[in-house]
Amino acid sequence: MDAPVIVIIGAGPAGTRAAQTVACAGLRPIVLDENQRQGGQIYRRQPENFTRPATKLYGASAASATALHNDFEALRPSIDYRPETQAWGVSDDLLLTECRGHADALRFDGLIIASGATDRIMPCPGWTLPGVFSLGGSQIALKAQACTIGQAPVFMGTGPLLYLVAWQYLQAGVKPRAVLDTSSLTTRLRGLGGLRRRPAVLVQGLRYMADLARAGVRLRSGIRPVRIEARQDGETPCAGAVVWQDGRGRTHRTDCDAVGMGYGLRSETQLADLLKCDFAFDALSRQWLPVTDRDGATSRAGVYLAGDGAGIRGADAAESAGALAALRCLQDMGRPVLESEMTRLRAALEPMNAFRHGLETGFPWPWRHAAALPDETVVCRCENVTAGDIRRAAGPLDSPEINRAKAFVRVGMGRCQGRMCGLAGAEILAAARGIAIEEAGRIRGAAPIKPLPAKIRGVVT
């Protein structure tokens, strides 16, 4: 009999450990990676001719990143690794992919989705100006291109990534003008019970903050963004200042030449949606997430989720979850697995689940800001849809949920398919209608989940 085909989407911490587990079981998995090199976003590699040390790129996680990279290189002969390959759709038991303009359709018996997460964005006036980046985009510039978004940036948002990116810029010789955090000391204390379940990670975050403070970087918490103002750079206006309010309502203005912003992370769930996996509303993160059991198995047989694509728990948790999902996939195929290893991995994930609760509690998504956005604020930048347009869909056009609003005013209909605007758009609609956020629904996925080349060769189902 032919060996079963296991396809793994993603080559970050979860995808790498899933591939390693499948290969150790004597199978040759297909590993699809959108990037040129393995590592994912958190452990994104610099180009081969760049030589910045891992300690500068990954901070306290340098050893983990290096180990993951080395393990993957050792694994290469045992897997079918396909870099620069995008999984853009599904058709029955076929996964539709594209690589450098060539389309393919892959049959799979088991599919492990380790697609990770992207920045969670709360818009504010001026966020579409040139020179405004997501925190993830700010990291990519530094890691993959060895350049910075500016020489005097402001980093704004909330969550551990906010301080990590600011620290990474400091290590690269760029002193941020300020780090502005919407979470307050009070909310962080509420989350401390969960955060201290992983004391090493907690200490690591405090160290980043201390290093920034010692360098004279202005750290402010409990802030509310007001707007990003433009400065004239030649003929093009670009980000020049952040106007914000402190906890007492006093207004401040911080000059800068770039802004990096992000409010935690949102799971990449589009493929699970196309595969018709069940979803449930997660009140903790105010997001709809695919339903999985403790091993990562979804409601669709043969489909598994691992890593941040199933819920934000961090890189260490992603490694354990990737290995566990692969073991469950093998077990469901009737392959022998060590039950003791599955038990060990489940136990390893327990404190990480508590840590996730602390993370979302301590650094919450500032959902209340959505109701206060001025009508003229662009929310969906792909289609230039404003907060006022969404409120018009919610009111005069009587859209009961976000997909009806999408049909009326095109929110979430652009090339990013709601990755940047979907969560904020739903919050605006819910506030305008006076309904619970879960009643506003979620933007449904549609193929292709990411843009494809205009000319494409091969099989397109």
Short mmCIF file of N, CA and C in Angstrom, two decimals, residues 247-306:
data_model
loop_
_atom_site.label_atom_id
_atom_site.label_comp_id
_atom_site.label_asym_id
_atom_site.label_seq_id
_atom_site.Cartn_x
_atom_site.Cartn_y
_atom_site.Cartn_z
N GLY A 247 -3.74 58.26 30.93
CA GLY A 247 -4.85 57.73 31.72
C GLY A 247 -5.71 58.80 32.36
N ARG A 248 -5.20 60.01 32.46
CA ARG A 248 -5.97 61.11 33.04
C ARG A 248 -6.66 61.96 31.97
N GLY A 249 -6.53 61.53 30.72
CA GLY A 249 -7.18 62.27 29.65
C GLY A 249 -6.38 63.43 29.10
N ARG A 250 -5.14 63.61 29.54
CA ARG A 250 -4.30 64.70 29.03
C ARG A 250 -3.71 64.30 27.68
N THR A 251 -3.66 65.23 26.77
CA THR A 251 -3.19 64.97 25.40
C THR A 251 -1.71 65.25 25.27
N HIS A 252 -1.01 64.34 24.59
CA HIS A 252 0.43 64.46 24.36
C HIS A 252 0.71 64.28 22.86
N ARG A 253 1.84 64.80 22.44
CA ARG A 253 2.27 64.65 21.04
C ARG A 253 3.73 64.21 21.03
N THR A 254 4.01 63.07 20.38
CA THR A 254 5.37 62.56 20.31
C THR A 254 5.83 62.55 18.86
N ASP A 255 6.85 63.36 18.56
CA ASP A 255 7.38 63.40 17.19
C ASP A 255 8.09 62.09 16.85
N CYS A 256 8.05 61.72 15.57
CA CYS A 256 8.70 60.49 15.12
C CYS A 256 8.85 60.54 13.61
N ASP A 257 9.53 59.56 13.05
CA ASP A 257 9.61 59.45 11.59
C ASP A 257 9.01 58.15 11.09
N ALA A 258 8.44 57.34 12.00
CA ALA A 258 7.78 56.09 11.62
C ALA A 258 6.99 55.59 12.83
N VAL A 259 6.01 54.75 12.57
CA VAL A 259 5.20 54.17 13.64
C VAL A 259 5.04 52.68 13.38
N GLY A 260 5.28 51.88 14.42
CA GLY A 260 4.97 50.46 14.38
C GLY A 260 3.84 50.20 15.36
N MET A 261 2.77 49.53 14.91
CA MET A 261 1.62 49.36 15.79
C MET A 261 1.04 47.95 15.71
N GLY A 262 0.50 47.49 16.82
CA GLY A 262 -0.13 46.17 16.87
C GLY A 262 -0.66 45.91 18.27
N TYR A 263 -1.79 45.23 18.33
CA TYR A 263 -2.49 45.01 19.60
C TYR A 263 -2.64 43.52 19.87
N GLY A 264 -1.52 42.86 20.02
CA GLY A 264 -1.53 41.41 20.15
C GLY A 264 -1.62 40.77 18.77
N LEU A 265 -2.04 39.51 18.76
CA LEU A 265 -2.05 38.75 17.51
C LEU A 265 -3.42 38.14 17.26
N ARG A 266 -3.69 37.87 15.99
CA ARG A 266 -4.91 37.16 15.60
C ARG A 266 -4.50 35.90 14.84
N SER A 267 -5.18 34.81 15.13
CA SER A 267 -4.85 33.53 14.50
C SER A 267 -5.22 33.54 13.03
N GLU A 268 -4.36 32.92 12.20
CA GLU A 268 -4.65 32.75 10.78
C GLU A 268 -5.56 31.52 10.62
N THR A 269 -6.81 31.75 10.29
CA THR A 269 -7.79 30.66 10.31
C THR A 269 -8.48 30.43 8.96
N GLN A 270 -8.05 31.10 7.91
CA GLN A 270 -8.79 31.04 6.65
C GLN A 270 -8.86 29.64 6.07
N LEU A 271 -7.75 28.90 6.12
CA LEU A 271 -7.76 27.55 5.55
C LEU A 271 -8.71 26.64 6.33
N ALA A 272 -8.71 26.76 7.65
CA ALA A 272 -9.65 25.97 8.45
C ALA A 272 -11.08 26.31 8.08
N ASP A 273 -11.33 27.56 7.75
CA ASP A 273 -12.66 27.99 7.32
C ASP A 273 -13.04 27.33 5.99
N LEU A 274 -12.12 27.36 5.02
CA LEU A 274 -12.39 26.75 3.71
C LEU A 274 -12.60 25.24 3.83
N LEU A 275 -11.94 24.64 4.82
CA LEU A 275 -12.09 23.20 5.03
C LEU A 275 -13.36 22.85 5.82
N LYS A 276 -14.13 23.91 6.14
CA LYS A 276 -15.42 23.75 6.84
C LYS A 276 -15.26 23.15 8.24
N CYS A 277 -14.16 23.49 8.88
CA CYS A 277 -14.00 23.12 10.29
C CYS A 277 -14.96 23.95 11.14
N ASP A 278 -15.41 23.37 12.23
CA ASP A 278 -16.28 24.11 13.15
C ASP A 278 -15.49 25.23 13.82
N PHE A 279 -16.18 26.36 14.06
CA PHE A 279 -15.61 27.50 14.78
C PHE A 279 -16.45 27.78 16.01
N ALA A 280 -15.84 28.40 17.01
CA ALA A 280 -16.55 28.84 18.21
C ALA A 280 -15.98 30.18 18.64
N PHE A 281 -16.80 30.99 19.27
CA PHE A 281 -16.35 32.30 19.73
C PHE A 281 -15.53 32.15 20.99
N ASP A 282 -14.35 32.76 20.99
CA ASP A 282 -13.46 32.74 22.15
C ASP A 282 -13.60 34.09 22.87
N ALA A 283 -14.31 34.10 23.98
CA ALA A 283 -14.57 35.35 24.68
C ALA A 283 -13.30 35.99 25.22
N LEU A 284 -12.28 35.19 25.51
CA LEU A 284 -11.05 35.72 26.07
C LEU A 284 -10.36 36.66 25.09
N SER A 285 -10.25 36.25 23.83
CA SER A 285 -9.57 37.06 22.82
C SER A 285 -10.54 37.83 21.94
N ARG A 286 -11.87 37.62 22.13
CA ARG A 286 -12.90 38.26 21.31
C ARG A 286 -12.70 37.93 19.83
N GLN A 287 -12.35 36.67 19.55
CA GLN A 287 -12.16 36.19 18.19
C GLN A 287 -12.89 34.86 18.02
N TRP A 288 -13.25 34.57 16.77
CA TRP A 288 -13.77 33.25 16.42
C TRP A 288 -12.58 32.37 16.06
N LEU A 289 -12.49 31.19 16.70
CA LEU A 289 -11.37 30.29 16.47
C LEU A 289 -11.89 28.91 16.09
N PRO A 290 -11.11 28.16 15.30
CA PRO A 290 -11.51 26.78 14.99
C PRO A 290 -11.59 25.94 16.26
N VAL A 291 -12.54 25.05 16.30
CA VAL A 291 -12.70 24.16 17.44
C VAL A 291 -11.73 23.00 17.30
N THR A 292 -10.92 22.78 18.32
CA THR A 292 -9.99 21.64 18.33
C THR A 292 -10.09 20.93 19.68
N ASP A 293 -9.66 19.67 19.69
CA ASP A 293 -9.52 19.00 20.98
C ASP A 293 -8.13 19.30 21.53
N ARG A 294 -7.77 18.68 22.63
CA ARG A 294 -6.51 19.02 23.29
C ARG A 294 -5.29 18.65 22.46
N ASP A 295 -5.47 17.78 21.45
CA ASP A 295 -4.34 17.37 20.61
C ASP A 295 -4.26 18.15 19.30
N GLY A 296 -5.24 19.03 19.05
CA GLY A 296 -5.23 19.81 17.81
C GLY A 296 -6.12 19.27 16.72
N ALA A 297 -6.84 18.17 16.97
CA ALA A 297 -7.74 17.61 15.96
C ALA A 297 -8.97 18.51 15.81
N THR A 298 -9.36 18.77 14.57
CA THR A 298 -10.52 19.62 14.29
C THR A 298 -11.75 18.75 14.09
N SER A 299 -12.87 19.40 13.75
CA SER A 299 -14.11 18.67 13.49
C SER A 299 -14.07 17.92 12.16
N ARG A 300 -13.11 18.25 11.31
CA ARG A 300 -12.97 17.53 10.04
C ARG A 300 -11.91 16.45 10.18
N ALA A 301 -12.26 15.24 9.86
CA ALA A 301 -11.33 14.12 9.97
C ALA A 301 -10.09 14.36 9.13
N GLY A 302 -8.93 14.12 9.72
CA GLY A 302 -7.68 14.24 8.99
C GLY A 302 -7.10 15.64 8.95
N VAL A 303 -7.74 16.61 9.61
CA VAL A 303 -7.25 18.00 9.62
C VAL A 303 -6.93 18.39 11.06
N TYR A 304 -5.74 18.95 11.26
CA TYR A 304 -5.24 19.27 12.60
C TYR A 304 -4.67 20.69 12.58
N LEU A 305 -4.76 21.37 13.72
CA LEU A 305 -4.21 22.71 13.87
C LEU A 305 -3.15 22.69 14.96
N ALA A 306 -2.10 23.46 14.75
CA ALA A 306 -1.03 23.55 15.76
C ALA A 306 -0.45 24.95 15.76
#
